Amino acid sequence: MADESRDRLRRRVVAALAAGMTVAAGLSVRSVLGGDLAKYAGDALYALLIFWLVLVVAPRSRAWVAAAVAFGVSVTVELFQLTGVPAELGAHSTLARLVLGTTFNAPDLPFYALGAVLGWALHRAAGEIRSARRRRRAAHSR
């Protein structure tokens, strides 16, 4: 049981570090890129951040589940913008504006999907690397 707890903790720490790197990338993208490129990169990074946060909360989740949740949450927040509530909150809070946005923009939706798929692909690639390392260690210990 201790190994399982350590594994969950390791997964949470890795996901939290990835989330931190994603936030840094999101904050940097606006200073490096401009216009639509920065905006849509930010959309993809928003979904990617949610992907990592799902894995922080539920570290044993399958990557496709985390990707589906990330996309679903992103679309839900985007649709919530149609109510005007996020714009009102954003007028009084920078944090609300960053998290909820202010206005609905349908072209954001495919970029949320891109961010969720990117999370799935990165998670899968990391798993492949871990598996290859285990196979090499097992081969050397024989």
mmCIF file of N, CA and C in Angstrom:
data_model
loop_
_atom_site.group_PDB
_atom_site.id
_atom_site.type_symbol
_atom_site.label_atom_id
_atom_site.label_comp_id
_atom_site.label_asym_id
_atom_site.label_seq_id
_atom_site.Cartn_x
_atom_site.Cartn_y
_atom_site.Cartn_z
ATOM 1 N N MET A 1 0.816 -1.195 0.000
ATOM 2 C CA MET A 1 0.000 0.000 0.000
ATOM 3 C C MET A 1 0.860 1.260 0.000
ATOM 4 N N ALA A 2 2.007 1.218 0.645
ATOM 5 C CA ALA A 2 2.895 2.373 0.684
ATOM 6 C C ALA A 2 3.386 2.713 -0.721
ATOM 7 N N ASP A 3 3.647 1.685 -1.542
ATOM 8 C CA ASP A 3 4.080 1.926 -2.919
ATOM 9 C C ASP A 3 2.996 2.634 -3.715
ATOM 10 N N GLU A 4 1.747 2.239 -3.490
ATOM 11 C CA GLU A 4 0.627 2.867 -4.195
ATOM 12 C C GLU A 4 0.492 4.334 -3.780
ATOM 13 N N SER A 5 0.652 4.619 -2.490
ATOM 14 C CA SER A 5 0.578 6.002 -2.007
ATOM 15 C C SER A 5 1.707 6.841 -2.588
ATOM 16 N N ARG A 6 2.903 6.263 -2.631
ATOM 17 C CA ARG A 6 4.057 6.966 -3.208
ATOM 18 C C ARG A 6 3.824 7.239 -4.694
ATOM 19 N N ASP A 7 3.246 6.259 -5.386
ATOM 20 C CA ASP A 7 2.981 6.414 -6.811
ATOM 21 C C ASP A 7 1.971 7.534 -7.054
ATOM 22 N N ARG A 8 0.908 7.576 -6.255
ATOM 23 C CA ARG A 8 -0.091 8.647 -6.391
ATOM 24 C C ARG A 8 0.530 10.006 -6.101
ATOM 25 N N LEU A 9 1.361 10.080 -5.060
ATOM 26 C CA LEU A 9 2.025 11.336 -4.728
ATOM 27 C C LEU A 9 2.946 11.771 -5.866
ATOM 28 N N ARG A 10 3.716 10.842 -6.395
ATOM 29 C CA ARG A 10 4.617 11.162 -7.516
ATOM 30 C C ARG A 10 3.818 11.674 -8.708
ATOM 31 N N ARG A 11 2.710 11.016 -9.020
ATOM 32 C CA ARG A 11 1.867 11.452 -10.142
ATOM 33 C C ARG A 11 1.313 12.857 -9.898
ATOM 34 N N ARG A 12 0.897 13.113 -8.670
ATOM 35 C CA ARG A 12 0.362 14.444 -8.334
ATOM 36 C C ARG A 12 1.440 15.514 -8.461
ATOM 37 N N VAL A 13 2.627 15.219 -7.967
ATOM 38 C CA VAL A 13 3.720 16.194 -8.029
ATOM 39 C C VAL A 13 4.087 16.486 -9.482
ATOM 40 N N VAL A 14 4.200 15.442 -10.289
ATOM 41 C CA VAL A 14 4.538 15.637 -11.706
ATOM 42 C C VAL A 14 3.454 16.462 -12.399
ATOM 43 N N ALA A 15 2.186 16.131 -12.142
ATOM 44 C CA ALA A 15 1.084 16.886 -12.754
ATOM 45 C C ALA A 15 1.088 18.340 -12.268
ATOM 46 N N ALA A 16 1.371 18.558 -10.992
ATOM 47 C CA ALA A 16 1.420 19.923 -10.456
ATOM 48 C C ALA A 16 2.569 20.713 -11.096
ATOM 49 N N LEU A 17 3.709 20.076 -11.279
ATOM 50 C CA LEU A 17 4.836 20.746 -11.946
ATOM 51 C C LEU A 17 4.474 21.077 -13.393
ATOM 52 N N ALA A 18 3.820 20.146 -14.069
ATOM 53 C CA ALA A 18 3.386 20.391 -15.448
ATOM 54 C C ALA A 18 2.372 21.534 -15.488
ATOM 55 N N ALA A 19 1.480 21.592 -14.500
ATOM 56 C CA ALA A 19 0.507 22.684 -14.423
ATOM 57 C C ALA A 19 1.229 24.021 -14.240
ATOM 58 N N GLY A 20 2.231 24.040 -13.372
ATOM 59 C CA GLY A 20 3.008 25.265 -13.163
ATOM 60 C C GLY A 20 3.722 25.711 -14.424
ATOM 61 N N MET A 21 4.282 24.756 -15.147
ATOM 62 C CA MET A 21 4.949 25.085 -16.404
ATOM 63 C C MET A 21 3.938 25.604 -17.434
ATOM 64 N N THR A 22 2.743 25.054 -17.410
ATOM 65 C CA THR A 22 1.700 25.498 -18.330
ATOM 66 C C THR A 22 1.268 26.921 -18.011
ATOM 67 N N VAL A 23 1.130 27.240 -16.729
ATOM 68 C CA VAL A 23 0.787 28.616 -16.335
ATOM 69 C C VAL A 23 1.895 29.563 -16.795
ATOM 70 N N ALA A 24 3.143 29.188 -16.571
ATOM 71 C CA ALA A 24 4.262 30.030 -17.006
ATOM 72 C C ALA A 24 4.227 30.235 -18.520
ATOM 73 N N ALA A 25 3.951 29.170 -19.256
ATOM 74 C CA ALA A 25 3.852 29.286 -20.715
ATOM 75 C C ALA A 25 2.700 30.203 -21.100
ATOM 76 N N GLY A 26 1.578 30.062 -20.410
ATOM 77 C CA GLY A 26 0.417 30.900 -20.695
ATOM 78 C C GLY A 26 0.675 32.373 -20.435
ATOM 79 N N LEU A 27 1.379 32.664 -19.368
ATOM 80 C CA LEU A 27 1.704 34.058 -19.055
ATOM 81 C C LEU A 27 2.755 34.610 -20.021
ATOM 82 N N SER A 28 3.642 33.740 -20.466
ATOM 83 C CA SER A 28 4.711 34.162 -21.378
ATOM 84 C C SER A 28 4.218 34.360 -22.800
ATOM 85 N N VAL A 29 3.253 33.559 -23.209
ATOM 86 C CA VAL A 29 2.836 33.583 -24.609
ATOM 87 C C VAL A 29 2.336 34.964 -25.032
ATOM 88 N N ARG A 30 1.674 35.650 -24.137
ATOM 89 C CA ARG A 30 1.165 36.994 -24.476
ATOM 90 C C ARG A 30 2.295 38.012 -24.638
ATOM 91 N N SER A 31 3.405 37.797 -23.934
ATOM 92 C CA SER A 31 4.511 38.748 -24.055
ATOM 93 C C SER A 31 5.391 38.439 -25.270
ATOM 94 N N VAL A 32 5.320 37.206 -25.763
ATOM 95 C CA VAL A 32 6.167 36.802 -26.883
ATOM 96 C C VAL A 32 5.402 36.866 -28.209
ATOM 97 N N LEU A 33 4.172 36.423 -28.190
ATOM 98 C CA LEU A 33 3.357 36.394 -29.401
ATOM 99 C C LEU A 33 2.332 37.518 -29.350
ATOM 100 N N GLY A 34 1.736 37.793 -30.453
ATOM 101 C CA GLY A 34 0.719 38.831 -30.479
ATOM 102 C C GLY A 34 -0.527 38.369 -31.198
ATOM 103 N N GLY A 35 -1.578 39.139 -31.077
ATOM 104 C CA GLY A 35 -2.804 38.927 -31.822
ATOM 105 C C GLY A 35 -3.468 37.585 -31.600
ATOM 106 N N ASP A 36 -4.037 37.089 -32.701
ATOM 107 C CA ASP A 36 -4.779 35.826 -32.636
ATOM 108 C C ASP A 36 -3.904 34.648 -32.233
ATOM 109 N N LEU A 37 -2.652 34.651 -32.652
ATOM 110 C CA LEU A 37 -1.755 33.544 -32.306
ATOM 111 C C LEU A 37 -1.620 33.425 -30.786
ATOM 112 N N ALA A 38 -1.429 34.535 -30.118
ATOM 113 C CA ALA A 38 -1.320 34.530 -28.651
ATOM 114 C C ALA A 38 -2.640 34.115 -28.019
ATOM 115 N N LYS A 39 -3.747 34.623 -28.543
ATOM 116 C CA LYS A 39 -5.050 34.325 -27.975
ATOM 117 C C LYS A 39 -5.367 32.830 -28.072
ATOM 118 N N TYR A 40 -5.175 32.260 -29.252
ATOM 119 C CA TYR A 40 -5.537 30.856 -29.438
ATOM 120 C C TYR A 40 -4.534 29.910 -28.773
ATOM 121 N N ALA A 41 -3.276 30.317 -28.701
ATOM 122 C CA ALA A 41 -2.307 29.531 -27.924
ATOM 123 C C ALA A 41 -2.730 29.528 -26.456
ATOM 124 N N GLY A 42 -3.196 30.680 -25.978
ATOM 125 C CA GLY A 42 -3.689 30.773 -24.601
ATOM 126 C C GLY A 42 -4.883 29.858 -24.366
ATOM 127 N N ASP A 43 -5.775 29.752 -25.355
ATOM 128 C CA ASP A 43 -6.925 28.852 -25.233
ATOM 129 C C ASP A 43 -6.470 27.402 -25.086
ATOM 130 N N ALA A 44 -5.527 27.001 -25.933
ATOM 131 C CA ALA A 44 -5.022 25.626 -25.870
ATOM 132 C C ALA A 44 -4.335 25.370 -24.524
ATOM 133 N N LEU A 45 -3.565 26.353 -24.055
ATOM 134 C CA LEU A 45 -2.876 26.203 -22.767
ATOM 135 C C LEU A 45 -3.861 26.176 -21.605
ATOM 136 N N TYR A 46 -4.979 26.875 -21.722
ATOM 137 C CA TYR A 46 -6.032 26.850 -20.695
ATOM 138 C C TYR A 46 -6.556 25.422 -20.533
ATOM 139 N N ALA A 47 -6.873 24.781 -21.662
ATOM 140 C CA ALA A 47 -7.357 23.396 -21.601
ATOM 141 C C ALA A 47 -6.265 22.458 -21.098
ATOM 142 N N LEU A 48 -5.030 22.700 -21.509
ATOM 143 C CA LEU A 48 -3.915 21.873 -21.041
ATOM 144 C C LEU A 48 -3.753 22.007 -19.525
ATOM 145 N N LEU A 49 -3.889 23.221 -19.009
ATOM 146 C CA LEU A 49 -3.808 23.432 -17.560
ATOM 147 C C LEU A 49 -4.891 22.629 -16.842
ATOM 148 N N ILE A 50 -6.099 22.664 -17.355
ATOM 149 C CA ILE A 50 -7.186 21.897 -16.733
ATOM 150 C C ILE A 50 -6.865 20.407 -16.779
ATOM 151 N N PHE A 51 -6.286 19.939 -17.887
ATOM 152 C CA PHE A 51 -5.864 18.533 -17.995
ATOM 153 C C PHE A 51 -4.945 18.169 -16.831
ATOM 154 N N TRP A 52 -3.910 18.977 -16.606
ATOM 155 C CA TRP A 52 -2.955 18.686 -15.520
ATOM 156 C C TRP A 52 -3.636 18.763 -14.153
ATOM 157 N N LEU A 53 -4.529 19.733 -13.975
ATOM 158 C CA LEU A 53 -5.221 19.860 -12.683
ATOM 159 C C LEU A 53 -6.116 18.653 -12.401
ATOM 160 N N VAL A 54 -6.719 18.092 -13.435
ATOM 161 C CA VAL A 54 -7.502 16.862 -13.253
ATOM 162 C C VAL A 54 -6.594 15.776 -12.702
ATOM 163 N N LEU A 55 -5.379 15.677 -13.232
ATOM 164 C CA LEU A 55 -4.448 14.642 -12.770
ATOM 165 C C LEU A 55 -3.883 14.936 -11.382
ATOM 166 N N VAL A 56 -3.860 16.204 -10.985
ATOM 167 C CA VAL A 56 -3.461 16.532 -9.610
ATOM 168 C C VAL A 56 -4.536 16.014 -8.656
ATOM 169 N N VAL A 57 -5.786 16.251 -8.996
ATOM 170 C CA VAL A 57 -6.906 15.851 -8.139
ATOM 171 C C VAL A 57 -7.142 14.342 -8.187
ATOM 172 N N ALA A 58 -7.032 13.767 -9.366
ATOM 173 C CA ALA A 58 -7.305 12.327 -9.562
ATOM 174 C C ALA A 58 -6.135 11.712 -10.332
ATOM 175 N N PRO A 59 -5.021 11.458 -9.637
ATOM 176 C CA PRO A 59 -3.780 11.078 -10.310
ATOM 177 C C PRO A 59 -3.820 9.742 -11.055
ATOM 178 N N ARG A 60 -4.772 8.891 -10.754
ATOM 179 C CA ARG A 60 -4.834 7.599 -11.436
ATOM 180 C C ARG A 60 -5.802 7.613 -12.617
ATOM 181 N N SER A 61 -6.294 8.801 -12.943
ATOM 182 C CA SER A 61 -7.202 8.931 -14.081
ATOM 183 C C SER A 61 -6.478 8.568 -15.373
ATOM 184 N N ARG A 62 -7.212 7.981 -16.264
ATOM 185 C CA ARG A 62 -6.659 7.722 -17.594
ATOM 186 C C ARG A 62 -6.526 9.053 -18.323
ATOM 187 N N ALA A 63 -5.539 9.140 -19.190
ATOM 188 C CA ALA A 63 -5.271 10.390 -19.902
ATOM 189 C C ALA A 63 -6.462 10.818 -20.751
ATOM 190 N N TRP A 64 -7.149 9.872 -21.377
ATOM 191 C CA TRP A 64 -8.288 10.258 -22.218
ATOM 192 C C TRP A 64 -9.427 10.835 -21.372
ATOM 193 N N VAL A 65 -9.564 10.348 -20.140
ATOM 194 C CA VAL A 65 -10.590 10.887 -19.245
ATOM 195 C C VAL A 65 -10.222 12.319 -18.851
ATOM 196 N N ALA A 66 -8.958 12.525 -18.491
ATOM 197 C CA ALA A 66 -8.503 13.875 -18.128
ATOM 198 C C ALA A 66 -8.667 14.823 -19.319
ATOM 199 N N ALA A 67 -8.394 14.338 -20.524
ATOM 200 C CA ALA A 67 -8.552 15.176 -21.717
ATOM 201 C C ALA A 67 -10.023 15.519 -21.945
ATOM 202 N N ALA A 68 -10.895 14.539 -21.779
ATOM 203 C CA ALA A 68 -12.333 14.785 -21.962
ATOM 204 C C ALA A 68 -12.847 15.781 -20.927
ATOM 205 N N VAL A 69 -12.411 15.636 -19.689
ATOM 206 C CA VAL A 69 -12.827 16.572 -18.636
ATOM 207 C C VAL A 69 -12.290 17.971 -18.942
ATOM 208 N N ALA A 70 -11.039 18.059 -19.350
ATOM 209 C CA ALA A 70 -10.441 19.363 -19.662
ATOM 210 C C ALA A 70 -11.212 20.047 -20.786
ATOM 211 N N PHE A 71 -11.531 19.309 -21.829
ATOM 212 C CA PHE A 71 -12.290 19.886 -22.930
ATOM 213 C C PHE A 71 -13.687 20.287 -22.461
ATOM 214 N N GLY A 72 -14.331 19.409 -21.706
ATOM 215 C CA GLY A 72 -15.678 19.697 -21.215
ATOM 216 C C GLY A 72 -15.741 20.923 -20.325
ATOM 217 N N VAL A 73 -14.793 21.049 -19.417
ATOM 218 C CA VAL A 73 -14.751 22.220 -18.528
ATOM 219 C C VAL A 73 -14.502 23.486 -19.351
ATOM 220 N N SER A 74 -13.572 23.409 -20.297
ATOM 221 C CA SER A 74 -13.258 24.575 -21.130
ATOM 222 C C SER A 74 -14.480 25.030 -21.924
ATOM 223 N N VAL A 75 -15.180 24.088 -22.529
ATOM 224 C CA VAL A 75 -16.381 24.426 -23.304
ATOM 225 C C VAL A 75 -17.466 24.979 -22.384
ATOM 226 N N THR A 76 -17.613 24.390 -21.208
ATOM 227 C CA THR A 76 -18.613 24.873 -20.253
ATOM 228 C C THR A 76 -18.336 26.320 -19.852
ATOM 229 N N VAL A 77 -17.088 26.630 -19.573
ATOM 230 C CA VAL A 77 -16.722 28.010 -19.205
ATOM 231 C C VAL A 77 -16.995 28.943 -20.386
ATOM 232 N N GLU A 78 -16.644 28.490 -21.586
ATOM 233 C CA GLU A 78 -16.895 29.325 -22.773
ATOM 234 C C GLU A 78 -18.387 29.595 -22.941
ATOM 235 N N LEU A 79 -19.207 28.571 -22.788
ATOM 236 C CA LEU A 79 -20.658 28.740 -22.903
ATOM 237 C C LEU A 79 -21.213 29.607 -21.766
ATOM 238 N N PHE A 80 -20.618 29.507 -20.590
ATOM 239 C CA PHE A 80 -21.025 30.327 -19.444
ATOM 240 C C PHE A 80 -20.869 31.812 -19.770
ATOM 241 N N GLN A 81 -19.921 32.131 -20.636
ATOM 242 C CA GLN A 81 -19.697 33.520 -21.018
ATOM 243 C C GLN A 81 -20.914 34.120 -21.716
ATOM 244 N N LEU A 82 -21.757 33.275 -22.299
ATOM 245 C CA LEU A 82 -22.974 33.757 -22.958
ATOM 246 C C LEU A 82 -23.953 34.388 -21.964
ATOM 247 N N THR A 83 -23.815 34.052 -20.696
ATOM 248 C CA THR A 83 -24.730 34.589 -19.682
ATOM 249 C C THR A 83 -24.396 36.022 -19.287
ATOM 250 N N GLY A 84 -23.176 36.457 -19.541
ATOM 251 C CA GLY A 84 -22.751 37.787 -19.126
ATOM 252 C C GLY A 84 -22.179 37.834 -17.716
ATOM 253 N N VAL A 85 -22.374 36.773 -16.956
ATOM 254 C CA VAL A 85 -21.863 36.740 -15.583
ATOM 255 C C VAL A 85 -20.340 36.839 -15.553
ATOM 256 N N PRO A 86 -19.616 36.073 -16.369
ATOM 257 C CA PRO A 86 -18.153 36.209 -16.337
ATOM 258 C C PRO A 86 -17.667 37.620 -16.684
ATOM 259 N N ALA A 87 -18.333 38.277 -17.615
ATOM 260 C CA ALA A 87 -17.937 39.653 -17.965
ATOM 261 C C ALA A 87 -18.126 40.579 -16.767
ATOM 262 N N GLU A 88 -19.232 40.398 -16.061
ATOM 263 C CA GLU A 88 -19.492 41.221 -14.870
ATOM 264 C C GLU A 88 -18.449 40.946 -13.790
ATOM 265 N N LEU A 89 -18.170 39.678 -13.546
ATOM 266 C CA LEU A 89 -17.151 39.330 -12.548
ATOM 267 C C LEU A 89 -15.777 39.833 -12.978
ATOM 268 N N GLY A 90 -15.479 39.688 -14.268
ATOM 269 C CA GLY A 90 -14.186 40.123 -14.794
ATOM 270 C C GLY A 90 -13.975 41.616 -14.712
ATOM 271 N N ALA A 91 -15.064 42.374 -14.695
ATOM 272 C CA ALA A 91 -14.953 43.821 -14.568
ATOM 273 C C ALA A 91 -14.443 44.227 -13.185
ATOM 274 N N HIS A 92 -14.585 43.331 -12.223
ATOM 275 C CA HIS A 92 -14.189 43.632 -10.843
ATOM 276 C C HIS A 92 -12.995 42.809 -10.356
ATOM 277 N N SER A 93 -12.594 41.799 -11.145
ATOM 278 C CA SER A 93 -11.542 40.900 -10.680
ATOM 279 C C SER A 93 -10.684 40.410 -11.837
ATOM 280 N N THR A 94 -9.386 40.668 -11.751
ATOM 281 C CA THR A 94 -8.454 40.174 -12.765
ATOM 282 C C THR A 94 -8.437 38.654 -12.760
ATOM 283 N N LEU A 95 -8.479 38.050 -11.575
ATOM 284 C CA LEU A 95 -8.474 36.594 -11.489
ATOM 285 C C LEU A 95 -9.700 35.999 -12.187
ATOM 286 N N ALA A 96 -10.871 36.574 -11.946
ATOM 287 C CA ALA A 96 -12.090 36.087 -12.611
ATOM 288 C C ALA A 96 -11.968 36.234 -14.122
ATOM 289 N N ARG A 97 -11.399 37.332 -14.569
ATOM 290 C CA ARG A 97 -11.222 37.550 -16.004
ATOM 291 C C ARG A 97 -10.281 36.513 -16.601
ATOM 292 N N LEU A 98 -9.205 36.183 -15.878
ATOM 293 C CA LEU A 98 -8.257 35.176 -16.371
ATOM 294 C C LEU A 98 -8.857 33.770 -16.396
ATOM 295 N N VAL A 99 -9.615 33.439 -15.366
ATOM 296 C CA VAL A 99 -10.161 32.081 -15.248
ATOM 297 C C VAL A 99 -11.406 31.886 -16.107
ATOM 298 N N LEU A 100 -12.286 32.879 -16.112
ATOM 299 C CA LEU A 100 -13.583 32.718 -16.779
ATOM 300 C C LEU A 100 -13.677 33.405 -18.136
ATOM 301 N N GLY A 101 -12.734 34.285 -18.455
ATOM 302 C CA GLY A 101 -12.862 35.050 -19.685
ATOM 303 C C GLY A 101 -13.993 36.054 -19.545
ATOM 304 N N THR A 102 -14.369 36.674 -20.667
ATOM 305 C CA THR A 102 -15.438 37.674 -20.592
ATOM 306 C C THR A 102 -16.495 37.508 -21.672
ATOM 307 N N THR A 103 -16.073 37.147 -22.885
ATOM 308 C CA THR A 103 -17.039 37.074 -23.985
ATOM 309 C C THR A 103 -16.909 35.754 -24.732
ATOM 310 N N PHE A 104 -18.040 35.240 -25.146
ATOM 311 C CA PHE A 104 -18.079 33.991 -25.910
ATOM 312 C C PHE A 104 -17.424 34.192 -27.271
ATOM 313 N N ASN A 105 -16.624 33.204 -27.692
ATOM 314 C CA ASN A 105 -15.970 33.240 -28.997
ATOM 315 C C ASN A 105 -15.901 31.805 -29.516
ATOM 316 N N ALA A 106 -16.803 31.441 -30.405
ATOM 317 C CA ALA A 106 -16.880 30.068 -30.918
ATOM 318 C C ALA A 106 -15.551 29.545 -31.470
ATOM 319 N N PRO A 107 -14.721 30.364 -32.140
ATOM 320 C CA PRO A 107 -13.441 29.837 -32.626
ATOM 321 C C PRO A 107 -12.493 29.346 -31.522
ATOM 322 N N ASP A 108 -12.776 29.672 -30.258
ATOM 323 C CA ASP A 108 -11.949 29.165 -29.158
ATOM 324 C C ASP A 108 -12.094 27.649 -29.000
ATOM 325 N N LEU A 109 -13.249 27.114 -29.339
ATOM 326 C CA LEU A 109 -13.566 25.713 -29.040
ATOM 327 C C LEU A 109 -12.574 24.710 -29.633
ATOM 328 N N PRO A 110 -12.186 24.819 -30.899
ATOM 329 C CA PRO A 110 -11.209 23.843 -31.404
ATOM 330 C C PRO A 110 -9.851 23.926 -30.703
ATOM 331 N N PHE A 111 -9.512 25.110 -30.223
ATOM 332 C CA PHE A 111 -8.228 25.257 -29.534
ATOM 333 C C PHE A 111 -8.261 24.622 -28.144
ATOM 334 N N TYR A 112 -9.440 24.589 -27.534
ATOM 335 C CA TYR A 112 -9.592 23.839 -26.289
ATOM 336 C C TYR A 112 -9.379 22.358 -26.568
ATOM 337 N N ALA A 113 -9.940 21.879 -27.659
ATOM 338 C CA ALA A 113 -9.746 20.472 -28.041
ATOM 339 C C ALA A 113 -8.262 20.194 -28.282
ATOM 340 N N LEU A 114 -7.595 21.109 -28.952
ATOM 341 C CA LEU A 114 -6.160 20.956 -29.205
ATOM 342 C C LEU A 114 -5.374 20.855 -27.900
ATOM 343 N N GLY A 115 -5.683 21.703 -26.938
ATOM 344 C CA GLY A 115 -4.993 21.663 -25.643
ATOM 345 C C GLY A 115 -5.244 20.356 -24.906
ATOM 346 N N ALA A 116 -6.476 19.871 -24.953
ATOM 347 C CA ALA A 116 -6.802 18.604 -24.290
ATOM 348 C C ALA A 116 -6.078 17.443 -24.960
ATOM 349 N N VAL A 117 -6.039 17.440 -26.281
ATOM 350 C CA VAL A 117 -5.328 16.381 -27.021
ATOM 351 C C VAL A 117 -3.825 16.474 -26.757
ATOM 352 N N LEU A 118 -3.308 17.681 -26.652
ATOM 353 C CA LEU A 118 -1.886 17.851 -26.332
ATOM 354 C C LEU A 118 -1.576 17.241 -24.966
ATOM 355 N N GLY A 119 -2.442 17.470 -23.991
ATOM 356 C CA GLY A 119 -2.248 16.857 -22.677
ATOM 357 C C GLY A 119 -2.233 15.346 -22.758
ATOM 358 N N TRP A 120 -3.198 14.792 -23.496
ATOM 359 C CA TRP A 120 -3.249 13.335 -23.679
ATOM 360 C C TRP A 120 -1.953 12.834 -24.315
ATOM 361 N N ALA A 121 -1.491 13.513 -25.368
ATOM 362 C CA ALA A 121 -0.284 13.079 -26.077
ATOM 363 C C ALA A 121 0.958 13.172 -25.193
ATOM 364 N N LEU A 122 1.080 14.248 -24.433
ATOM 365 C CA LEU A 122 2.233 14.391 -23.534
ATOM 366 C C LEU A 122 2.214 13.321 -22.451
ATOM 367 N N HIS A 123 1.048 13.067 -21.898
ATOM 368 C CA HIS A 123 0.912 12.040 -20.861
ATOM 369 C C HIS A 123 1.265 10.662 -21.425
ATOM 370 N N ARG A 124 0.784 10.381 -22.601
ATOM 371 C CA ARG A 124 1.069 9.096 -23.250
ATOM 372 C C ARG A 124 2.568 8.952 -23.548
ATOM 373 N N ALA A 125 3.170 10.017 -24.061
ATOM 374 C CA ALA A 125 4.608 9.973 -24.361
ATOM 375 C C ALA A 125 5.419 9.742 -23.091
ATOM 376 N N ALA A 126 5.036 10.410 -22.005
ATOM 377 C CA ALA A 126 5.741 10.208 -20.734
ATOM 378 C C ALA A 126 5.593 8.767 -20.266
ATOM 379 N N GLY A 127 4.418 8.196 -20.452
ATOM 380 C CA GLY A 127 4.201 6.796 -20.086
ATOM 381 C C GLY A 127 5.057 5.850 -20.907
ATOM 382 N N GLU A 128 5.192 6.143 -22.177
ATOM 383 C CA GLU A 128 6.042 5.320 -23.046
ATOM 384 C C GLU A 128 7.506 5.393 -22.608
ATOM 385 N N ILE A 129 7.946 6.572 -22.236
ATOM 386 C CA ILE A 129 9.328 6.748 -21.767
ATOM 387 C C ILE A 129 9.540 5.962 -20.476
ATOM 388 N N ARG A 130 8.570 6.051 -19.539
ATOM 389 C CA ARG A 130 8.686 5.287 -18.287
ATOM 390 C C ARG A 130 8.731 3.790 -18.560
ATOM 391 N N SER A 131 7.889 3.321 -19.466
ATOM 392 C CA SER A 131 7.856 1.892 -19.788
ATOM 393 C C SER A 131 9.172 1.438 -20.401
ATOM 394 N N ALA A 132 9.734 2.233 -21.280
ATOM 395 C CA ALA A 132 11.012 1.884 -21.901
ATOM 396 C C ALA A 132 12.116 1.821 -20.854
ATOM 397 N N ARG A 133 12.104 2.748 -19.899
ATOM 398 C CA ARG A 133 13.105 2.723 -18.825
ATOM 399 C C ARG A 133 12.969 1.461 -17.985
ATOM 400 N N ARG A 134 11.728 1.094 -17.656
ATOM 401 C CA ARG A 134 11.506 -0.127 -16.864
ATOM 402 C C ARG A 134 11.992 -1.356 -17.609
ATOM 403 N N ARG A 135 11.705 -1.416 -18.911
ATOM 404 C CA ARG A 135 12.146 -2.573 -19.700
ATOM 405 C C ARG A 135 13.670 -2.654 -19.737
ATOM 406 N N ARG A 136 14.342 -1.486 -19.883
ATOM 407 C CA ARG A 136 15.802 -1.478 -19.899
ATOM 408 C C ARG A 136 16.367 -1.944 -18.553
ATOM 409 N N ARG A 137 15.760 -1.425 -17.455
ATOM 410 C CA ARG A 137 16.227 -1.842 -16.117
ATOM 411 C C ARG A 137 16.034 -3.328 -15.908
ATOM 412 N N ALA A 138 14.902 -3.839 -16.351
ATOM 413 C CA ALA A 138 14.616 -5.263 -16.181
ATOM 414 C C ALA A 138 15.589 -6.088 -17.013
ATOM 415 N N ALA A 139 15.925 -5.638 -18.201
ATOM 416 C CA ALA A 139 16.865 -6.353 -19.070
ATOM 417 C C ALA A 139 18.264 -6.347 -18.471
ATOM 418 N N HIS A 140 18.656 -5.252 -17.831
ATOM 419 C CA HIS A 140 19.994 -5.167 -17.241
ATOM 420 C C HIS A 140 20.102 -5.962 -15.949
ATOM 421 N N SER A 141 18.997 -6.188 -15.283
ATOM 422 C CA SER A 141 19.049 -6.916 -14.008
ATOM 423 C C SER A 141 19.028 -8.430 -14.188
ATOM 424 N N ARG A 142 18.834 -8.873 -15.386
ATOM 425 C CA ARG A 142 18.810 -10.331 -15.660
ATOM 426 C C ARG A 142 20.151 -10.930 -15.708
#
